[in-house]
Amino acid sequence: MLPWKRVLRPLAALLLTAAAATVPATAAHAADTAASSSSGWNDYSCKPSAAHPRPVVLVHGTFANSVDNWLSFAPYLEDRGYCVFSLDYGQLSGVPVLYGLGPIDKSAEQLSAYVDKVLAATGAAKVDIVGHSQGGMMPRYYLKFLGGAAKVNAMIGIAPDNHGTDLDGLTNLLPYFPGAADFLSTNTPALADQIVGSAFLTKLNAGGDTVPGVHYTVIATKYDEVVTPYTSQFLSGSDVHNVLIQNLCSLDLSEHALLGLTDRIAFHEAANALDPAHATATTCASALS
């Protein structure tokens, strides 16, 4: 049998080659979308209104980017009068379009710099953050260790891997494949960081899940097949609102990706968290709102 690393290397190369083959179409699509959304999404001339005084920073997930992750949700917020911004983070050398793969603590540093950029451009005192998957967890490092708590009002995670994932038990097999864990850590650090029990997650969650002064919301689906078990997404703390989307609409069948990409029921609940003073009940009918 070939050593594990020799098996994984051609597989990784194949995946990256496939990704590279899609770059021209995806990059053109991203450019077109960014241009079409310049009236409010990533428009640095946007000034927050009295009704929505804080810009919203959107943080994509693993293998995603600042455009494709938010094709539905960014316009949803823009149409409701928010100044909306999104960043790319966690880039690996030689891997275009697919981001969120670098060390998560370094990605949090990128987020820190980006929030400062948004605050300087808009003149706002604080931002609100909405993140999907890794993007709903990574900002917590910024809040806890990089001074972000003073600059963030609300942290809203959609299907966030706050306590890591076991991928339905698959990560438990890593010890049986010598070198597999090292391969992940070396080549895709963010994947290794998101496994249950990683050094990164141990540090992140030591001493409590939250920091004072930030309002936390977690929106999860029981059909999540990526962050498992789905209950590991929920946070503990005095200012935390944990939401299972099926408790709001039992007909909602969204899994991990769709919850952040297209689920308007989840979008409505996130909008409630952004503006709790004007929140309205989230129901199955919110899919049409």
Tab-separated table of N, CA and C in Angstrom, residues 39 57 66-68 79 85 89 136 141-142 149 173 231 254 256 272 286:
chain	number	residue	atom	x	y	z
A	39	SER	N	-23.775	49.760	-5.809
A	39	SER	CA	-24.615	50.800	-5.238
A	39	SER	C	-24.759	50.676	-3.732
A	57	VAL	N	-20.651	43.569	8.133
A	57	VAL	CA	-19.523	42.885	7.500
A	57	VAL	C	-19.877	41.403	7.380
A	66	SER	N	-15.869	36.197	-1.108
A	66	SER	CA	-16.660	37.336	-0.659
A	66	SER	C	-17.861	37.636	-1.540
A	67	VAL	N	-17.901	37.065	-2.734
A	67	VAL	CA	-19.011	37.312	-3.648
A	67	VAL	C	-19.997	36.153	-3.643
A	68	ASP	N	-19.519	34.974	-4.009
A	68	ASP	CA	-20.434	33.849	-4.223
A	68	ASP	C	-21.169	33.425	-2.961
A	79	ASP	N	-31.276	45.872	0.217
A	79	ASP	CA	-32.636	46.308	-0.060
A	79	ASP	C	-33.327	46.831	1.193
A	85	PHE	N	-20.759	45.046	3.495
A	85	PHE	CA	-19.384	44.830	3.042
A	85	PHE	C	-19.014	43.359	3.224
A	89	TYR	N	-10.674	36.217	2.707
A	89	TYR	CA	-9.655	35.943	3.717
A	89	TYR	C	-9.170	34.508	3.567
A	136	GLY	N	-18.694	32.158	10.629
A	136	GLY	CA	-19.455	32.422	11.830
A	136	GLY	C	-18.708	32.088	13.099
A	141	TYR	N	-12.483	34.713	17.307
A	141	TYR	CA	-11.066	34.877	17.664
A	141	TYR	C	-10.707	36.364	17.648
A	142	TYR	N	-11.191	37.063	16.651
A	142	TYR	CA	-10.987	38.520	16.557
A	142	TYR	C	-11.589	39.212	17.768
A	149	ALA	N	-13.926	43.129	20.241
A	149	ALA	CA	-15.131	43.353	21.041
A	149	ALA	C	-15.484	44.830	21.153
A	173	LEU	N	-11.341	8.944	12.195
A	173	LEU	CA	-10.528	7.979	11.461
A	173	LEU	C	-9.114	8.479	11.182
A	231	THR	N	-25.689	20.528	17.209
A	231	THR	CA	-25.779	21.196	18.509
A	231	THR	C	-24.448	21.796	18.949
A	254	SER	N	-33.276	23.071	4.705
A	254	SER	CA	-31.938	23.526	4.338
A	254	SER	C	-30.868	22.792	5.116
A	256	HIS	N	-26.343	22.543	5.426
A	256	HIS	CA	-25.297	23.489	5.809
A	256	HIS	C	-25.128	24.629	4.809
A	272	ASN	N	-33.472	40.063	12.073
A	272	ASN	CA	-34.000	40.355	13.408
A	272	ASN	C	-32.872	40.600	14.403
A	286	SER	N	-41.726	33.700	6.164
A	286	SER	CA	-40.572	34.580	5.979
A	286	SER	C	-39.810	34.244	4.698
